[in-house]
Coordinates of C-alpha atoms in Angstrom, one line a residue:
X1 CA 0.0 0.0 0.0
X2 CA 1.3 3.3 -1.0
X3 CA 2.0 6.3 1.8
X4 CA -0.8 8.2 0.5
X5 CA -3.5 5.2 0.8
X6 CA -2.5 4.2 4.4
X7 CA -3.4 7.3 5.9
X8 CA -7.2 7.0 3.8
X9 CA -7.0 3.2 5.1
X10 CA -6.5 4.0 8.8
X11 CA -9.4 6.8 8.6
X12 CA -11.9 4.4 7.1
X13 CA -11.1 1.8 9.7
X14 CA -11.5 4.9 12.3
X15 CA -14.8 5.8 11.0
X16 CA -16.1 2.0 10.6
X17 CA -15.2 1.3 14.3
X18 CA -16.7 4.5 15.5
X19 CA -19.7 3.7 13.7
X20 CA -20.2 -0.1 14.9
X21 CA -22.5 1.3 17.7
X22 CA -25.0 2.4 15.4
X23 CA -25.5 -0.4 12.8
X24 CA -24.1 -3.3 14.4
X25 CA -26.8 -3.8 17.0
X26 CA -29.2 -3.4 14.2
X27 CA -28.0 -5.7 11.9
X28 CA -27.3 -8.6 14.9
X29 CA -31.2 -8.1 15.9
X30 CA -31.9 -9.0 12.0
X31 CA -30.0 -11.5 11.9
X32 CA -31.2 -13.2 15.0
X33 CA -34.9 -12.5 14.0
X34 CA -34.0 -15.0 10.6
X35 CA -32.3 -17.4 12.8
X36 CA -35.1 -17.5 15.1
X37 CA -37.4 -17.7 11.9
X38 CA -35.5 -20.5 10.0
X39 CA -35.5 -22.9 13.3
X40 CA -38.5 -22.3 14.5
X41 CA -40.0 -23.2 11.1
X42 CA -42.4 -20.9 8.7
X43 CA -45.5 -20.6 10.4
X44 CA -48.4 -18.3 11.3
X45 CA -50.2 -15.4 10.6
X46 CA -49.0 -12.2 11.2
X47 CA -51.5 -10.0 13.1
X48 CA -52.0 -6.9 11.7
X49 CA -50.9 -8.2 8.5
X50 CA -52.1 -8.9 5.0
X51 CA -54.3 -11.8 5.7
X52 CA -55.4 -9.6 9.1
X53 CA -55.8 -6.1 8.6
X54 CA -55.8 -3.6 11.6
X55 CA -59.2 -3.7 11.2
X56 CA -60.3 -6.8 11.7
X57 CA -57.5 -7.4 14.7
X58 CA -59.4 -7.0 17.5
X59 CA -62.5 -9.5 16.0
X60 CA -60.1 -11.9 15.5
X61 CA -58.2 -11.8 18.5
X62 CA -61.7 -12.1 20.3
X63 CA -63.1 -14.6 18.4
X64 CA -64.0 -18.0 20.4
X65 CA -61.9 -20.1 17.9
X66 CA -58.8 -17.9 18.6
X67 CA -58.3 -20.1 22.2
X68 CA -55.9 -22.2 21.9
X69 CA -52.6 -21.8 23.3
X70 CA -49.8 -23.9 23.0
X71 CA -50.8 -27.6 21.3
X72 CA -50.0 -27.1 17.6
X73 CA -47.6 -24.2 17.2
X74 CA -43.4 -24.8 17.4
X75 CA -43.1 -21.4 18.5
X76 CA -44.7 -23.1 22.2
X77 CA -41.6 -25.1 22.7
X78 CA -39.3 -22.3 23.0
X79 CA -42.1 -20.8 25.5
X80 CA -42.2 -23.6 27.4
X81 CA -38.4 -24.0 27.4
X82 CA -38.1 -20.2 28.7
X83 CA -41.1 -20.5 31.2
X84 CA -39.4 -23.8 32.7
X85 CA -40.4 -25.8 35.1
X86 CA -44.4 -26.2 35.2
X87 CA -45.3 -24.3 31.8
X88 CA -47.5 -27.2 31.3
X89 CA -49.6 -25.5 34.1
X90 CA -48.6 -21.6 33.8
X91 CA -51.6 -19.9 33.4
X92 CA -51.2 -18.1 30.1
X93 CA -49.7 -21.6 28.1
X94 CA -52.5 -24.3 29.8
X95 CA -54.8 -25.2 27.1
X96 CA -58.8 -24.2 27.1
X97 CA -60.7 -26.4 29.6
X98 CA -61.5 -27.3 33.1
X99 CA -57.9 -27.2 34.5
X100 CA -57.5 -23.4 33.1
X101 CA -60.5 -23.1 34.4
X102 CA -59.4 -23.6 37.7
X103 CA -56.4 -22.1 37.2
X104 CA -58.0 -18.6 35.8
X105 CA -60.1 -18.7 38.9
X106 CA -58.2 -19.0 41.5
X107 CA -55.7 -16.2 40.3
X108 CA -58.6 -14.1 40.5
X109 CA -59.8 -14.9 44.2
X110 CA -56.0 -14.2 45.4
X111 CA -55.9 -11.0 43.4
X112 CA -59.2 -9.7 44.6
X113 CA -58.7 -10.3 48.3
X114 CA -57.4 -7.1 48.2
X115 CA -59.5 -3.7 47.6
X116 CA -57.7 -0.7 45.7
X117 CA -57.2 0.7 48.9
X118 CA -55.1 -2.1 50.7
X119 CA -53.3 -2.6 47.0
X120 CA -51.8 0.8 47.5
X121 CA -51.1 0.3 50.7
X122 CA -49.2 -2.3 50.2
X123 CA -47.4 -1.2 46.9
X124 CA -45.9 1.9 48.7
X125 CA -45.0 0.3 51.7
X126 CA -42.7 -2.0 49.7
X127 CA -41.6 0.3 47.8
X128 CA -40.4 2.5 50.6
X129 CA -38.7 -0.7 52.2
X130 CA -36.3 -1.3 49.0
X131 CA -35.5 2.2 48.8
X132 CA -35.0 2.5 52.2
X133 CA -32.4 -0.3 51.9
X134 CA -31.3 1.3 48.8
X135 CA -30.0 4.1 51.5
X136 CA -28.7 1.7 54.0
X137 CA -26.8 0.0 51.0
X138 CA -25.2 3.1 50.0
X139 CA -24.4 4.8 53.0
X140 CA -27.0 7.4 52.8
X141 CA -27.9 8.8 49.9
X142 CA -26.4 12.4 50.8
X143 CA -25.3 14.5 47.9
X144 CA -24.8 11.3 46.0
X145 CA -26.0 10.9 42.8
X146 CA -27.0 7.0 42.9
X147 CA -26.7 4.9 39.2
X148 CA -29.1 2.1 39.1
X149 CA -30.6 -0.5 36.5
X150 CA -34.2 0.3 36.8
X151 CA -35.3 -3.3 36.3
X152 CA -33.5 -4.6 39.2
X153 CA -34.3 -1.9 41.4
X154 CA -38.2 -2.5 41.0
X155 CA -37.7 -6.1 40.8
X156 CA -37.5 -6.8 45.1
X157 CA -40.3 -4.2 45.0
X158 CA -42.9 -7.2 43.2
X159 CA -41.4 -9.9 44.9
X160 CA -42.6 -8.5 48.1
X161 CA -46.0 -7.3 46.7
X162 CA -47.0 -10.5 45.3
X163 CA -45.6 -13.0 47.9
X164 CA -47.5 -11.1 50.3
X165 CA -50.4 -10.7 47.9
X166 CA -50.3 -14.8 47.9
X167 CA -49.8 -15.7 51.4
X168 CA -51.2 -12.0 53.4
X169 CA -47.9 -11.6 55.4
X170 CA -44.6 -10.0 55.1
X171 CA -42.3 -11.8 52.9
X172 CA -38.9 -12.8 54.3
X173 CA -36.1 -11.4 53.1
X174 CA -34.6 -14.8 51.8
X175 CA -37.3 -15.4 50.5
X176 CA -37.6 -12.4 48.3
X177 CA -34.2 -12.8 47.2
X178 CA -34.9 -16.7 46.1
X179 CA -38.0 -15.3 43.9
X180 CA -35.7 -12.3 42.3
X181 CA -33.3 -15.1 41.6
X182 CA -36.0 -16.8 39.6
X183 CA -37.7 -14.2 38.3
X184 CA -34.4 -12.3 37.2
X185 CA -32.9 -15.6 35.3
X186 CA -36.6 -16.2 33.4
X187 CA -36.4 -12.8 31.9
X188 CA -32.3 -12.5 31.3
X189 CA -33.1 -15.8 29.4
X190 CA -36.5 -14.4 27.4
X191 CA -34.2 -11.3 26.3
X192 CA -30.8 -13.8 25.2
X193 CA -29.0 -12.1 27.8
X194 CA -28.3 -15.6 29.6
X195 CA -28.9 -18.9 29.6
X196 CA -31.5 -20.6 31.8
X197 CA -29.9 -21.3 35.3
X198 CA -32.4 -24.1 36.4
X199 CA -30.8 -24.3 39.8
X200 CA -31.9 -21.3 40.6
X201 CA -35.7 -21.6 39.5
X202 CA -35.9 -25.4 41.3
X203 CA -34.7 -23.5 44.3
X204 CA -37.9 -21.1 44.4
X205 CA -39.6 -24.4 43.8
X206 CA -38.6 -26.0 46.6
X207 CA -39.2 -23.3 49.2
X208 CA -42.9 -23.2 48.0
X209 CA -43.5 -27.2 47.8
X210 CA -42.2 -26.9 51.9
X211 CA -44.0 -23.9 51.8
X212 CA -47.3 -25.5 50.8
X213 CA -46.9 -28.3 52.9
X214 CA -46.4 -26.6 55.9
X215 CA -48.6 -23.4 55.7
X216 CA -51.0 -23.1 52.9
X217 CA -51.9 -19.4 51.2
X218 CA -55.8 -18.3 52.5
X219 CA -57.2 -18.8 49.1
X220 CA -57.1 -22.7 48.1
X221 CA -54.9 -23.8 45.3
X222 CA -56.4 -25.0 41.8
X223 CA -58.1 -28.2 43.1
X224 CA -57.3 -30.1 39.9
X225 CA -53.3 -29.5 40.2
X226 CA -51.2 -31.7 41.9
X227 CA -48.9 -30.4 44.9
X228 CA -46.0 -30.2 42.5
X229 CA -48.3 -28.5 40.4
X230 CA -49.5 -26.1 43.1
X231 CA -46.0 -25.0 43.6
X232 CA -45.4 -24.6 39.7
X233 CA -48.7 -22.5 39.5
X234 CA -47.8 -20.2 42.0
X235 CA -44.2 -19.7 40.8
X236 CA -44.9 -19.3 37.2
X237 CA -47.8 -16.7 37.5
X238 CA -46.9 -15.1 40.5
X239 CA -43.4 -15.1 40.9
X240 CA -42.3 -15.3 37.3
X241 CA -44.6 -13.5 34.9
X242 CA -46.2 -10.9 37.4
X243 CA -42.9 -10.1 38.7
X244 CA -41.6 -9.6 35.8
X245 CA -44.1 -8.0 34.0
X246 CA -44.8 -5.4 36.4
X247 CA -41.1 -4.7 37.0
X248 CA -40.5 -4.3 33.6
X249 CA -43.5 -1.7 33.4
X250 CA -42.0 0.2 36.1
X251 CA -38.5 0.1 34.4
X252 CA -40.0 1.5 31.1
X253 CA -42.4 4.3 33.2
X254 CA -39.1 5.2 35.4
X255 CA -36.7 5.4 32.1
X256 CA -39.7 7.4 30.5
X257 CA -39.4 9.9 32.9
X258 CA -35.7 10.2 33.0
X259 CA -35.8 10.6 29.3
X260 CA -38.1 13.2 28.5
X261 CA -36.9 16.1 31.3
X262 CA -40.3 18.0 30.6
X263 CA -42.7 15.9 31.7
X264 CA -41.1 15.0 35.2
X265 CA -40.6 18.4 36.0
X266 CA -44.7 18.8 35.2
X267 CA -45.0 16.3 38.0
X268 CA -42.8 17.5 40.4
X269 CA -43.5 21.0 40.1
X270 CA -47.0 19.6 41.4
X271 CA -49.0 22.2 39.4
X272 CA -50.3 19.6 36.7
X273 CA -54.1 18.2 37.2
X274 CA -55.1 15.1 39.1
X275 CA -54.4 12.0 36.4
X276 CA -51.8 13.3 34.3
X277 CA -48.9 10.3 35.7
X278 CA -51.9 7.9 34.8
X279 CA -51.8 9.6 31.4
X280 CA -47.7 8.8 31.4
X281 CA -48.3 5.7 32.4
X282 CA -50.6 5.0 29.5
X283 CA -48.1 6.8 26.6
X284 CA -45.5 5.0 27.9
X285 CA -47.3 1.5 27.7
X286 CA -48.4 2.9 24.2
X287 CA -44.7 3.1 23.2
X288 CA -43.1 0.4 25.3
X289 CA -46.4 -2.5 25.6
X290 CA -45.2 -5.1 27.7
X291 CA -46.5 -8.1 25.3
X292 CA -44.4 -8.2 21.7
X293 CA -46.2 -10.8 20.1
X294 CA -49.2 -13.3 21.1
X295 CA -49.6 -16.5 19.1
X296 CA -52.8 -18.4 19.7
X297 CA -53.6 -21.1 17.8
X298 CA -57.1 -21.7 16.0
X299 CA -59.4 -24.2 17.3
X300 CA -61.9 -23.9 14.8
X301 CA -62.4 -22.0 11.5
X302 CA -62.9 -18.0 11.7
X303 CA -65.4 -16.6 9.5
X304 CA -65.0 -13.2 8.1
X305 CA -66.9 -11.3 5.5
X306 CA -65.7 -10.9 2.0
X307 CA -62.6 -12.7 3.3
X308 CA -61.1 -16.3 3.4
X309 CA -62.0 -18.0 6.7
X310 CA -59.4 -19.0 8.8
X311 CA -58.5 -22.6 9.2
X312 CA -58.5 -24.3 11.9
X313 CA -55.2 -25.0 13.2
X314 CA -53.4 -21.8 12.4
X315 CA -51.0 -20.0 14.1
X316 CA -52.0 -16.2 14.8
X317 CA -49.5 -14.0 15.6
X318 CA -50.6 -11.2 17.3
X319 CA -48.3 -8.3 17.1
X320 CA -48.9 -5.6 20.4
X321 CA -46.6 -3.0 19.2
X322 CA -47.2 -2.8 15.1
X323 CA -51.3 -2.4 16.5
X324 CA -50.4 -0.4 18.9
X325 CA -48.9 1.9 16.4
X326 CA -51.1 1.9 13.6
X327 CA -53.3 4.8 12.7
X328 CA -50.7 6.9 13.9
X329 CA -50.3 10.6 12.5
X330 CA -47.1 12.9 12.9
X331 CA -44.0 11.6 14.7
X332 CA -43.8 9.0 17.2
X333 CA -43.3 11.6 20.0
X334 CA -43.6 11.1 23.6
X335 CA -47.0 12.7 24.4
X336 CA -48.8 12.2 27.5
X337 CA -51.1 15.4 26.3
X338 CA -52.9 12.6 23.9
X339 CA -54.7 11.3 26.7
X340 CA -56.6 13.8 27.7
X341 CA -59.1 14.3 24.8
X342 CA -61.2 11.1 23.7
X343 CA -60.7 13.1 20.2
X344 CA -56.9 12.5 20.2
X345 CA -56.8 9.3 22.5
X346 CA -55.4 6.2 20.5
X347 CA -58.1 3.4 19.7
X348 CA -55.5 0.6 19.2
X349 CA -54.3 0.6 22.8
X350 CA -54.8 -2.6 24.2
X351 CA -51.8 -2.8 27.0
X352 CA -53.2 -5.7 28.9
X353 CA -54.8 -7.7 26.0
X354 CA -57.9 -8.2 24.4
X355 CA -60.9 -8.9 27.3
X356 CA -62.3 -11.7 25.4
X357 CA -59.1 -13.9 24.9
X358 CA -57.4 -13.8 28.5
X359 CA -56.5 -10.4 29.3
X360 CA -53.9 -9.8 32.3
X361 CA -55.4 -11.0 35.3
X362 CA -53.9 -7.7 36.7
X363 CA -55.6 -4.7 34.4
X364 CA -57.8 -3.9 37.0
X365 CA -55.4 -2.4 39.7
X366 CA -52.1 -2.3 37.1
X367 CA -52.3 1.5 36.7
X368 CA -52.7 2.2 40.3
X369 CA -49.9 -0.1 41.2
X370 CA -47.9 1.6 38.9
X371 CA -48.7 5.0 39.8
X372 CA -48.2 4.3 43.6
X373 CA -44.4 3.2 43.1
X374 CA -43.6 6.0 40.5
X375 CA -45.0 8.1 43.3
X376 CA -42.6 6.9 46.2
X377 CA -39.9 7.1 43.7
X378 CA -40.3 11.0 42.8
X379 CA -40.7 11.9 46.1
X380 CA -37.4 11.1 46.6
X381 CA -35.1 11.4 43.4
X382 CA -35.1 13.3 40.2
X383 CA -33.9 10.8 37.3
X384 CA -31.8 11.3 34.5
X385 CA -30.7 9.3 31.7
X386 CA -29.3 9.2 28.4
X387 CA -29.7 5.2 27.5
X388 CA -31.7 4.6 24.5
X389 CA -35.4 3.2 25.7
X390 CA -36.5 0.2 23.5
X391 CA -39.0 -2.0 24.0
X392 CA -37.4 -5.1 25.2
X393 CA -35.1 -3.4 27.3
X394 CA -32.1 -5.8 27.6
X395 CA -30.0 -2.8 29.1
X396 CA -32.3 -2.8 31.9
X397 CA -32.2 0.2 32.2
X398 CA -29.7 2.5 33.3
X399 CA -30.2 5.8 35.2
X400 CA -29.1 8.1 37.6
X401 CA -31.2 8.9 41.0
X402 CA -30.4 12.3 42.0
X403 CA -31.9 12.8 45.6
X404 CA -34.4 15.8 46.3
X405 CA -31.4 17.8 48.8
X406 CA -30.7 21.2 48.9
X407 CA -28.3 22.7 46.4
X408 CA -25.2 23.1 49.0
X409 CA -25.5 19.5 49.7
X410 CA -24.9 18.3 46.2
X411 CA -21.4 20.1 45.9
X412 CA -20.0 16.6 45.2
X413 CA -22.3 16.1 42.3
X414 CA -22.7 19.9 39.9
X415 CA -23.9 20.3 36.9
X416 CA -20.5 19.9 35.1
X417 CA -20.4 16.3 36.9
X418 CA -23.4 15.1 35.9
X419 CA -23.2 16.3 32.7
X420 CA -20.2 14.0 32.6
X421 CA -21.6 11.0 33.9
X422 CA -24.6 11.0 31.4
X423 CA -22.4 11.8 28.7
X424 CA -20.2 8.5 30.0
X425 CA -23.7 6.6 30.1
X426 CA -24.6 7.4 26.6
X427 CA -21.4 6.7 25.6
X428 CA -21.2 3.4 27.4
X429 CA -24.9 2.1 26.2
X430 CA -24.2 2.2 22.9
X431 CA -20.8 0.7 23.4
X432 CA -21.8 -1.9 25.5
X433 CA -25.0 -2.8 22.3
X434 CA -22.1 -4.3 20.8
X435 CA -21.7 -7.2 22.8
X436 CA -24.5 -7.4 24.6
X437 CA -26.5 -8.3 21.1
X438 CA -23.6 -10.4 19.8
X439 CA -24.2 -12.5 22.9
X440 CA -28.3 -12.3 22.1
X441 CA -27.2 -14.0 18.7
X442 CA -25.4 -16.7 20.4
X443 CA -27.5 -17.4 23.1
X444 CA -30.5 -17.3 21.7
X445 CA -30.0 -19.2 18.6
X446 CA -28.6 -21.7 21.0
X447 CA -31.5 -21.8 23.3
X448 CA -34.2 -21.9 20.4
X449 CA -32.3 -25.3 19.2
X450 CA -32.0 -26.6 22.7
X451 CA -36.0 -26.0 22.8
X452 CA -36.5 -27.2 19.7
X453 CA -34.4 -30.7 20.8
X454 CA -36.0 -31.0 24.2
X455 CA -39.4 -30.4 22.6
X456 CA -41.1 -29.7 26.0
X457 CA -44.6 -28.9 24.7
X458 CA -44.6 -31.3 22.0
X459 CA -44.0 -34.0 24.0
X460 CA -46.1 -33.1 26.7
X461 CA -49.3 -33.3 23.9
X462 CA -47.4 -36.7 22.6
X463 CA -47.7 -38.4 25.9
X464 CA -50.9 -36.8 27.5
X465 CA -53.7 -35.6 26.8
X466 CA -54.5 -32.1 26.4
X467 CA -56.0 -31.4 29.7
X468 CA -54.9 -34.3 32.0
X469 CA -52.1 -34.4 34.4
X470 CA -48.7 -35.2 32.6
X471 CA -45.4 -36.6 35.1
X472 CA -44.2 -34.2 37.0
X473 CA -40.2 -34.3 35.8
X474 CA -41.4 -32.8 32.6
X475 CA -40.4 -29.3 32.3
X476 CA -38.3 -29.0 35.0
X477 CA -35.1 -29.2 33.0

């Protein structure tokens, strides 16, 4: 190479490395969604799509044939695999009949035992407990500026609310940190981050089997589950998926807020009307839904007008955030200010499902919850942050907490400082994209194999059937 090239040479390679943060991320996330495609098989129906148009989304999703669940689609065994152990009894994978039934019912007795009241109660009490250890941790939070993942700051906040939600007293401390454990590897493994750690999950199992044994929850357990099952029941709607869920929610409202400067100062100026955090709550579950995408599986055919039915037997994919954002007009801003006109409020805005095809067990009290927490939280801290905010979240969420002091007690933390640190946290989110999705594409093409070998949900259907009690080893590695 001549002298004149190799300086050219060295700037391109300059430019291309500089650059990686901003396309390679993008182009792993493709590359993983056709790996993910090519195992898993070509099947279903894309909802809103061609063959279901926005229009029609909602009927179809509601439709009595759209019911089943798991039986029939391949895209169950990697659920299954994820969900691990007891998917063959979680409540949103059991098939339609009398054990989800059961199952459906009793969630709903142990979720209405408490009135809005107590649920608030009970929300900010725990969340004043973890920040309150969040102090003791730290030394006091002082003039220090504290930096957090959001995700696993909320995450001990759940695992307290719903333990004592299930068993109406206080949950122990090691026993809080057993369902984080669990609930923390389900989702790490659901975003690629990390493989399963089933050591971890069969210890939350085991508490609650001794747990059950010994002291039984007020409201009895699903009467058509065995004791393993019980256990199983409670750990994979409870302390896996409600956890999670909710944690993520308040990970996504939080990183909202620390995002977009404005509206947090409208809130804690305290000058905006009553309801306008429910109205963040709502833009941010418009932007960030919890659920990506729903596959149910057709039990019978779907009739439509002046379209082909729907066979029986097909895979629906229900897609929350392409709904979610179509009819749109003007950017995708953040803008709480929709809400407060049924004129500009969004009609495809369906943040805790579809009422006739299992909705969250939880969107009665969700909101409140939600707003309870977010409440503790910005009484005490201001947040900033300058991660990006994507749905999925596998950064969980970085952010700084900058305590409510007085401005001569923050001399350790000024503006130029701060400035500095979210500047270094920008910096460092996309740089650390790079690896983090490189190891999504490893992980997860290796887990959606190992899913597809073990064939949990396939062979559960192969060897029972669909509503009976299958052996209780299955699942549980």
């Amino acid at each position: 190479m001549s002298r004149v090239g190799r300086p050219a040479a060295g700037a391109a390679a300059v430019a291309l490395t500089a650059s990686l943060p901003y396309w390679l991320p993008r182009l792993v996330i493709a590359l993983r969604v056709r790996l993910f495609a090519r195992v898993n098989g070509e099947e279903g129906i894309p909802a809103p799509g061609r063959e279901v148009p926005v229009e029609e989304f909602k009927r179809v999703y509601g439709h009595p044939a759209a019911n089943g669940r798991s039986r029939g689609a391949a895209l169950s065994d990697l659920f299954w695999y994820w969900l691990s152990p007891g998917p063959e009894v979680h409540q949103e994978h059991l098939e339609p009949g009398p054990r989800y039934d059961d199952v459906a019912r009793t969630t709903r007795q142990i979720l209405a035992g408490l009135s809005r009241e107590r649920w608030g109660e009970l929300v900010g009490r725990c969340t004043r407990r973890v920040l309150d250890e969040l102090e003791t941790r730290t030394g006091g939070y002082g003039a220090r500026e504290l930096r957090v993942r959001l995700r696993d700051l909320m995450m001990p906040v759940w695992a307290e609310v719903y333990y004592e939600v299930v068993f109406r007293e206080p949950c122990p401390r090691h026993v809080r940190d057993l369902i984080v454990g669990n609930a923390d590897d389900v989702v790490n493994a659901l975003k690629c981050t990390s493989l399963r750690h089933m050591d971890r999950r069969d210890r939350l199992t085991s508490y609650l089997r001794e747990r059950l044994a010994s002291a039984p929850p007020p409201v009895p357990l699903p009467s058509l589950l065995t004791e393993r099952e019980r256990a199983y029941y409670l750990q994979g709607t409870f302390f896996n998926t409600a956890v999670v869920q909710t944690s993520e929610a308040m990970a996504h409202l939080l990183l909202a807020l620390a995002t977009h400067q404005g509206v947090q100062d409208r809130l804690l100026s305290g000058e905006e009307e009553d309801g306008y955090l429910d109205h963040v709550i709502n833009e941010t579950l418009k932007h960030f839904p919890l659920f990506g995408v729903a596959h149910r599986i057709t039990t019978d055919e779907i009739p439509r007008a002046g379209r082909t039915p729907i066979p029986a037997g097909s895979v629906l994919l229900f897609n929350y955030p392409e709904y979610q954002r179509s009819g749109a007009t003007g950017p995708q801003r953040f803008d709480p200010g929709r809400w407060l006109s049924a004129d500009t409020r969004p009609a495809a805005f369906i943040p805790f499902g579809v009422t006739a095809n299992r909705p969250c067990p939880a969107r009665g009290f969700a909101v409140l919850t939600m707003r309870v927490a977010a409440e503790e939280v910005l009484r005490r801290f201001r947040l900033a942050s300058t991660a990006e905010h994507t749905r999925s979240l596998p950064s969980r969420g970085p952010c700084l907490l900058i305590p409510h002091t007085p401005r001569r007690a923050r001399v350790a933390w000024g503006p130029a400082t701060r400035a500095a640190r979210l500047a270094g946290m920008r910096l460092g989110d996309r740089w650390g994209a790079i690896p983090r999705s490189v190891t999504q594409l490893v992980l997860g093409g290796y887990m959606v194999w190992d899913a597809r070998r073990q064939g949990l949900c396939r062979n559960y259907f192969a060897t029972a059937a669909g509503d009976t009690a299958v052996p209780a080893a299955v699942g549980s590695r």
